[in-house]
Structure formats: structure tokens, C-alpha cells
Amino acid sequence: MRKRIVAGNWKMNCDLSETDYLLSRLLEQDLDPKVEVIVTPPFVNLYTAFNLLKTSSIEVAAQNMHFESNGAYTGEVSAQMLKSVGVQTVILGHSERRAYFGEDNALLAKKVSAALGNEMTTIFCFGEELEDRKAGNHFNLVKQQLQEGLFHISEKDWSHIVLAYEPVWAIGTGETATPDQAQEMHQFIRETIAEAYSTDIAEGVSILYGGSVKPNNAAEIFGKPDVDGGLIGGASLDAGNFAQIVNAFQ
Ligand code: PGA
């Protein structure tokens, strides 16, 4: 079922005391109860975050995970490990994972399967680079990312999927897609899913927009019919700004 979701992607920010501080401030905010609110501290602070937020409705998610459950994968964290500290949701395919850590669609497909196999929800990120958009190739590129990274899943798996369209040129740059550009792509994403699966699945999945969403532009972006919320980077590191974004739905 389509939901309104605002997820904060903390990236590699906030040590233990900063995590404690940011979450304590967030707990003081009035958040729209109709919006599912998610925070994603770095791995080492997930357990602390889970305990701090246990009695609130704010959910804790991870920013990444490995596809194997355990073994000789130095430096990696598995779905089971995340679940053992209370984490039920994971971001996969963020553009920084793709660009700096060589994560390609084939690897992401395995990670998605591992998350689903562990009954975790995946926030699956994808989006084109500036060159793709300039060349008019952005729709093809997005379709390919979905086909190769996600479309191996079954119809029933879609209840564990949230999509996050993040044009790479808008991430951390202060440059957002216009609300119309976001709407145009989100609509295309639903059409692509409808072709591959069904209209019901396409209409049921929540599609978040990400890339320089701030308190001053969130309402207009979230106001578009196919935009169900946002994946927020920089602005999620300030509790007041993040709360304003959560509360930006009309
Ligand atoms: P930004 O990041 O809001 O800082 O642009 C978004 C993201 O990377 O998810």
C-alpha cells in the first residue's frame, strides 16, 4: 500500500554523541503522524538509535548491507546482523555506493534478494547522471537500473519495496529536479512497473524523490501526484529542518 515516507539518509555523519543529540532533538519535534519517518545512522550507532527510538514511531534503517549472511567478508555487515539490532529496513543502491564502491545493478540484485529473503524492506535507490539527462537518455537509464537491479523479484515481494528516484546531479549539489521533472520521472517509473508487473503493483509502491530536498522546496515536490515522499541527505542532519520536511505534505 502506498504510504507517505520521509527517510533521512545520514551518510557517514554523526558519531555516538551526535547521534544521541540529533535523535533527542528529533523526539522533541511534532511530526505528522500520517508520515512514516525513517532515520539511517551509520552502522555503529544503529543499536543505540533503535533503543532511543523504541517507544516512538520513528523507524531506524541501515544505509547498506552485504548479500551473504556471514563469512569471510572483512568489513561487511549482513541482513541477519541488522535484524539482530532491531533494523528491518535497508537502503540499497544509493548513488554514492554505485559511484565510490563499484556497486552495479547485478550486485544490487543480489543484495535486494538477500534483504527480501530476510523479510526486510528495501529502499531501492536509482537515478541518472547529468550526462545521461543531457543526452536525453535518462528514461532508458532508469529503466535499465530497475530491470537489472530489481525486476527479478516476485509480485508479492513488492510489498517490501520502497523506491527512491535520485538524479545524481541533484544530490548534495543544492540543485533539485523541478517538481515537474520529478513527477515526469515518477510517472515513467510507475508505467515501467505496470508494464513489467501490473497496474496494481505500480500504483501501490511508494516512490520517494531524493536530491537537495529542503524545507523550502519539499511541499511543492511532495505535492506532485506520483511523489510519495523524500530521501533526505543534508537536511536530515538538523532535527528542525527534517521535521519541517516531514510536515510538508499538504
Ligand atoms: P541531499 O542527499 O539531500 O543532501 O542532496 C540526498 C541523498 O543522497 O539521499
GROMACS .gro file of C-alpha atoms and ligand atoms in nm:
model
  259
    1MET     CA    1   0.000   0.000   0.000
    2ARG     CA    2   0.128   0.343  -0.099
    3LYS     CA    3   0.247   0.541   0.202
    4ARG     CA    4   0.392   0.882   0.269
    5ILE     CA    5   0.751   0.832   0.375
    6VAL     CA    6   1.034   1.068   0.466
    7ALA     CA    7   1.368   0.897   0.526
    8GLY     CA    8   1.683   1.074   0.646
    9ASN     CA    9   2.000   0.944   0.484
   10TRP     CA   10   2.265   1.040   0.735
   11LYS     CA   11   2.550   0.904   0.521
   12MET     CA   12   2.887   0.898   0.705
   13ASN     CA   13   2.783   1.158   0.960
   14CYS     CA   14   2.719   1.159   1.336
   15ASP     CA   15   2.933   0.977   1.591
   16LEU     CA   16   2.771   0.828   1.900
   17SER     CA   17   2.714   1.152   2.093
   18GLU     CA   18   2.597   1.335   1.779
   19THR     CA   19   2.354   1.052   1.706
   20ASP     CA   20   2.220   1.076   2.057
   21TYR     CA   21   2.185   1.454   2.026
   22LEU     CA   22   2.017   1.452   1.684
   23LEU     CA   23   1.768   1.184   1.782
   24SER     CA   24   1.688   1.353   2.113
   25ARG     CA   25   1.611   1.675   1.922
   26LEU     CA   26   1.403   1.483   1.672
   27LEU     CA   27   1.198   1.329   1.952
   28GLU     CA   28   1.105   1.681   2.063
   29GLN     CA   29   0.955   1.770   1.725
   30ASP     CA   30   0.588   1.743   1.632
   31LEU     CA   31   0.584   1.508   1.336
   32ASP     CA   32   0.286   1.448   1.109
   33PRO     CA   33   0.153   1.108   1.224
   34LYS     CA   34   0.039   1.026   0.869
   35VAL     CA   35   0.402   1.016   0.754
   36GLU     CA   36   0.631   0.719   0.807
   37VAL     CA   37   0.957   0.868   0.936
   38ILE     CA   38   1.287   0.680   0.899
   39VAL     CA   39   1.641   0.765   1.011
   40THR     CA   40   1.957   0.588   0.899
   41PRO     CA   41   2.255   0.639   1.131
   42PRO     CA   42   2.588   0.472   1.045
   43PHE     CA   43   2.615   0.101   1.134
   44VAL     CA   44   2.793   0.152   1.467
   45ASN     CA   45   2.508   0.366   1.601
   46LEU     CA   46   2.211   0.160   1.483
   47TYR     CA   47   2.165  -0.022   1.811
   48THR     CA   48   2.179   0.298   2.014
   49ALA     CA   49   1.934   0.460   1.773
   50PHE     CA   50   1.698   0.164   1.790
   51ASN     CA   51   1.694   0.179   2.170
   52LEU     CA   52   1.644   0.556   2.178
   53LEU     CA   53   1.353   0.537   1.933
   54LYS     CA   54   1.195   0.213   2.057
   55THR     CA   55   0.896   0.383   2.208
   56SER     CA   56   0.849   0.634   1.925
   57SER     CA   57   0.708   0.577   1.578
   58ILE     CA   58   1.036   0.674   1.409
   59GLU     CA   59   1.198   0.379   1.237
   60VAL     CA   60   1.569   0.303   1.217
   61ALA     CA   61   1.712   0.174   0.889
   62ALA     CA   62   2.061   0.088   0.761
   63GLN     CA   63   2.240   0.255   0.469
   64ASN     CA   64   2.375  -0.063   0.313
   65MET     CA   65   2.441  -0.434   0.376
   66HIS     CA   66   2.617  -0.733   0.223
   67PHE     CA   67   2.427  -1.007   0.038
   68GLU     CA   68   2.578  -1.301   0.227
   69SER     CA   69   2.459  -1.388   0.578
   70ASN     CA   70   2.808  -1.434   0.728
   71GLY     CA   71   3.159  -1.546   0.646
   72ALA     CA   72   3.491  -1.414   0.521
   73TYR     CA   73   3.382  -1.069   0.402
   74THR     CA   74   3.601  -0.834   0.603
   75GLY     CA   75   3.434  -0.508   0.688
   76GLU     CA   76   3.083  -0.611   0.584
   77VAL     CA   77   2.750  -0.636   0.770
   78SER     CA   78   2.469  -0.880   0.691
   79ALA     CA   79   2.091  -0.868   0.699
   80GLN     CA   80   2.082  -1.103   0.997
   81MET     CA   81   2.314  -0.874   1.190
   82LEU     CA   82   2.097  -0.574   1.113
   83LYS     CA   83   1.786  -0.758   1.220
   84SER     CA   84   1.953  -0.866   1.543
   85VAL     CA   85   1.980  -0.498   1.646
   86GLY     CA   86   1.621  -0.419   1.550
   87VAL     CA   87   1.671  -0.294   1.194
   88GLN     CA   88   1.404  -0.405   0.944
   89THR     CA   89   1.477  -0.171   0.653
   90VAL     CA   90   1.785  -0.108   0.440
   91ILE     CA   91   1.878   0.147   0.173
   92LEU     CA   92   2.031  -0.026  -0.130
   93GLY     CA   93   2.180   0.118  -0.446
   94HIS     CA   94   2.246   0.471  -0.329
   95SER     CA   95   2.439   0.660  -0.598
   96GLU     CA   96   2.737   0.701  -0.363
   97ARG     CA   97   2.754   0.320  -0.325
   98ARG     CA   98   2.733   0.288  -0.702
   99ALA     CA   99   2.992   0.560  -0.772
  100TYR     CA  100   3.252   0.515  -0.495
  101PHE     CA  101   3.216   0.148  -0.408
  102GLY     CA  102   3.158  -0.002  -0.751
  103GLU     CA  103   2.809  -0.135  -0.680
  104ASP     CA  104   2.648  -0.229  -1.009
  105ASN     CA  105   2.299  -0.349  -1.095
  106ALA     CA  106   2.398  -0.718  -1.076
  107LEU     CA  107   2.541  -0.681  -0.726
  108LEU     CA  108   2.237  -0.480  -0.617
  109ALA     CA  109   2.007  -0.752  -0.745
  110LYS     CA  110   2.179  -0.994  -0.506
  111LYS     CA  111   2.150  -0.752  -0.217
  112VAL     CA  112   1.780  -0.698  -0.286
  113SER     CA  113   1.728  -1.075  -0.283
  114ALA     CA  114   1.915  -1.107   0.046
  115ALA     CA  115   1.702  -0.833   0.204
  116LEU     CA  116   1.381  -0.994   0.080
  117GLY     CA  117   1.500  -1.337   0.194
  118ASN     CA  118   1.530  -1.190   0.541
  119GLU     CA  119   1.191  -1.020   0.522
  120MET     CA  120   1.350  -0.677   0.531
  121THR     CA  121   1.213  -0.375   0.347
  122THR     CA  122   1.443  -0.225   0.084
  123ILE     CA  123   1.457   0.141  -0.009
  124PHE     CA  124   1.593   0.090  -0.360
  125CYS     CA  125   1.776   0.396  -0.499
  126PHE     CA  126   1.847   0.473  -0.860
  127GLY     CA  127   1.876   0.774  -1.090
  128GLU     CA  128   2.063   0.915  -1.382
  129GLU     CA  129   2.385   1.118  -1.403
  130LEU     CA  130   2.388   1.465  -1.556
  131GLU     CA  131   2.538   1.335  -1.883
  132ASP     CA  132   2.251   1.088  -1.919
  133ARG     CA  133   1.997   1.365  -1.880
  134LYS     CA  134   2.180   1.599  -2.117
  135ALA     CA  135   2.191   1.320  -2.374
  136GLY     CA  136   1.819   1.255  -2.328
  137ASN     CA  137   1.900   0.904  -2.204
  138HIS     CA  138   1.761   0.940  -1.851
  139PHE     CA  139   1.445   0.735  -1.904
  140ASN     CA  140   1.637   0.446  -2.061
  141LEU     CA  141   1.897   0.452  -1.788
  142VAL     CA  142   1.640   0.448  -1.508
  143LYS     CA  143   1.450   0.165  -1.679
  144GLN     CA  144   1.771  -0.035  -1.707
  145GLN     CA  145   1.856   0.019  -1.338
  146LEU     CA  146   1.511  -0.110  -1.244
  147GLN     CA  147   1.519  -0.405  -1.485
  148GLU     CA  148   1.865  -0.524  -1.385
  149GLY     CA  149   1.859  -0.445  -1.015
  150LEU     CA  150   1.501  -0.506  -0.914
  151PHE     CA  151   1.276  -0.674  -1.166
  152HIS     CA  152   1.387  -1.025  -1.071
  153ILE     CA  153   1.163  -1.002  -0.762
  154SER     CA  154   0.822  -1.167  -0.744
  155GLU     CA  155   0.489  -0.984  -0.737
  156LYS     CA  156   0.445  -1.046  -0.368
  157ASP     CA  157   0.793  -0.906  -0.289
  158TRP     CA  158   0.678  -0.559  -0.392
  159SER     CA  159   0.513  -0.510  -0.053
  160HIS     CA  160   0.870  -0.492   0.086
  161ILE     CA  161   0.996  -0.236  -0.166
  162VAL     CA  162   1.012   0.142  -0.149
  163LEU     CA  163   1.168   0.324  -0.446
  164ALA     CA  164   1.386   0.634  -0.426
  165TYR     CA  165   1.446   0.820  -0.750
  166GLU     CA  166   1.755   1.034  -0.701
  167PRO     CA  167   1.901   1.212  -1.002
  168VAL     CA  168   2.273   1.208  -0.926
  169TRP     CA  169   2.317   1.568  -1.041
  170ALA     CA  170   2.079   1.684  -0.767
  171ILE     CA  171   2.242   1.503  -0.473
  172GLY     CA  172   2.426   1.731  -0.233
  173THR     CA  173   2.454   1.997  -0.502
  174GLY     CA  174   2.175   2.230  -0.396
  175GLU     CA  175   2.027   2.169  -0.739
  176THR     CA  176   1.689   1.992  -0.722
  177ALA     CA  177   1.497   1.845  -1.007
  178THR     CA  178   1.199   2.069  -1.062
  179PRO     CA  179   0.877   1.929  -0.918
  180ASP     CA  180   0.765   1.869  -1.279
  181GLN     CA  181   1.085   1.678  -1.363
  182ALA     CA  182   1.035   1.463  -1.052
  183GLN     CA  183   0.670   1.399  -1.140
  184GLU     CA  184   0.756   1.314  -1.501
  185MET     CA  185   1.012   1.054  -1.392
  186HIS     CA  186   0.796   0.910  -1.113
  187GLN     CA  187   0.512   0.865  -1.359
  188PHE     CA  188   0.751   0.693  -1.602
  189ILE     CA  189   0.868   0.463  -1.320
  190ARG     CA  190   0.507   0.359  -1.246
  191GLU     CA  191   0.446   0.296  -1.617
  192THR     CA  192   0.761   0.082  -1.634
  193ILE     CA  193   0.649  -0.123  -1.333
  194ALA     CA  194   0.298  -0.157  -1.474
  195GLU     CA  195   0.441  -0.299  -1.798
  196ALA     CA  196   0.667  -0.545  -1.619
  197TYR     CA  197   0.422  -0.643  -1.340
  198SER     CA  198   0.078  -0.485  -1.310
  199THR     CA  199  -0.101  -0.156  -1.259
  200ASP     CA  200  -0.188  -0.260  -0.904
  201ILE     CA  201   0.177  -0.303  -0.814
  202ALA     CA  202   0.277   0.019  -0.991
  203GLU     CA  203   0.008   0.216  -0.807
  204GLY     CA  204   0.083   0.051  -0.473
  205VAL     CA  205   0.455   0.120  -0.446
  206SER     CA  206   0.578   0.432  -0.267
  207ILE     CA  207   0.823   0.635  -0.476
  208LEU     CA  208   1.039   0.886  -0.292
  209TYR     CA  209   1.229   1.171  -0.454
  210GLY     CA  210   1.582   1.249  -0.334
  211GLY     CA  211   1.831   1.522  -0.417
  212SER     CA  212   1.860   1.855  -0.231
  213VAL     CA  213   1.515   1.837  -0.073
  214LYS     CA  214   1.496   2.120   0.183
  215PRO     CA  215   1.224   2.276   0.399
  216ASN     CA  216   1.166   2.543   0.131
  217ASN     CA  217   1.105   2.306  -0.162
  218ALA     CA  218   0.961   1.991  -0.001
  219ALA     CA  219   0.594   2.094  -0.013
  220GLU     CA  220   0.598   2.159  -0.386
  221ILE     CA  221   0.780   1.834  -0.466
  222PHE     CA  222   0.564   1.624  -0.231
  223GLY     CA  223   0.256   1.788  -0.381
  224LYS     CA  224   0.306   1.603  -0.710
  225PRO     CA  225   0.070   1.309  -0.755
  226ASP     CA  226   0.336   1.040  -0.808
  227VAL     CA  227   0.578   1.162  -0.540
  228ASP     CA  228   0.514   0.987  -0.208
  229GLY     CA  229   0.788   1.149  -0.002
  230GLY     CA  230   1.161   1.201   0.009
  231LEU     CA  231   1.501   1.058   0.083
  232ILE     CA  232   1.677   1.344   0.256
  233GLY     CA  233   2.054   1.381   0.291
  234GLY     CA  234   2.199   1.707   0.421
  235ALA     CA  235   1.874   1.847   0.561
  236SER     CA  236   1.816   1.533   0.771
  237LEU     CA  237   2.112   1.624   0.995
  238ASP     CA  238   1.916   1.908   1.154
  239ALA     CA  239   1.613   1.797   1.354
  240GLY     CA  240   1.417   2.117   1.289
  241ASN     CA  241   1.475   2.109   0.913
  242PHE     CA  242   1.399   1.739   0.893
  243ALA     CA  243   1.075   1.789   1.088
  244GLN     CA  244   0.969   2.069   0.853
  245ILE     CA  245   1.022   1.834   0.559
  246VAL     CA  246   0.824   1.555   0.729
  247ASN     CA  247   0.544   1.807   0.787
  248ALA     CA  248   0.548   1.943   0.431
  249PHE     CA  249   0.268   1.723   0.291
  250GLN     CA  250  -0.048   1.920   0.219
  251PGA     P1  251   2.090   1.550  -0.034
  251PGA     O1  252   2.114   1.390  -0.041
  251PGA     O2  253   1.952   1.569   0.023
  251PGA     O3  254   2.199   1.601   0.056
  251PGA     O4  255   2.101   1.601  -0.174
  251PGA     C1  256   2.014   1.302  -0.081
  251PGA     C2  257   2.066   1.161  -0.080
  251PGA     O5  258   2.185   1.141  -0.112
  251PGA     O6  259   1.993   1.066  -0.047
   0.00000   0.00000   0.00000
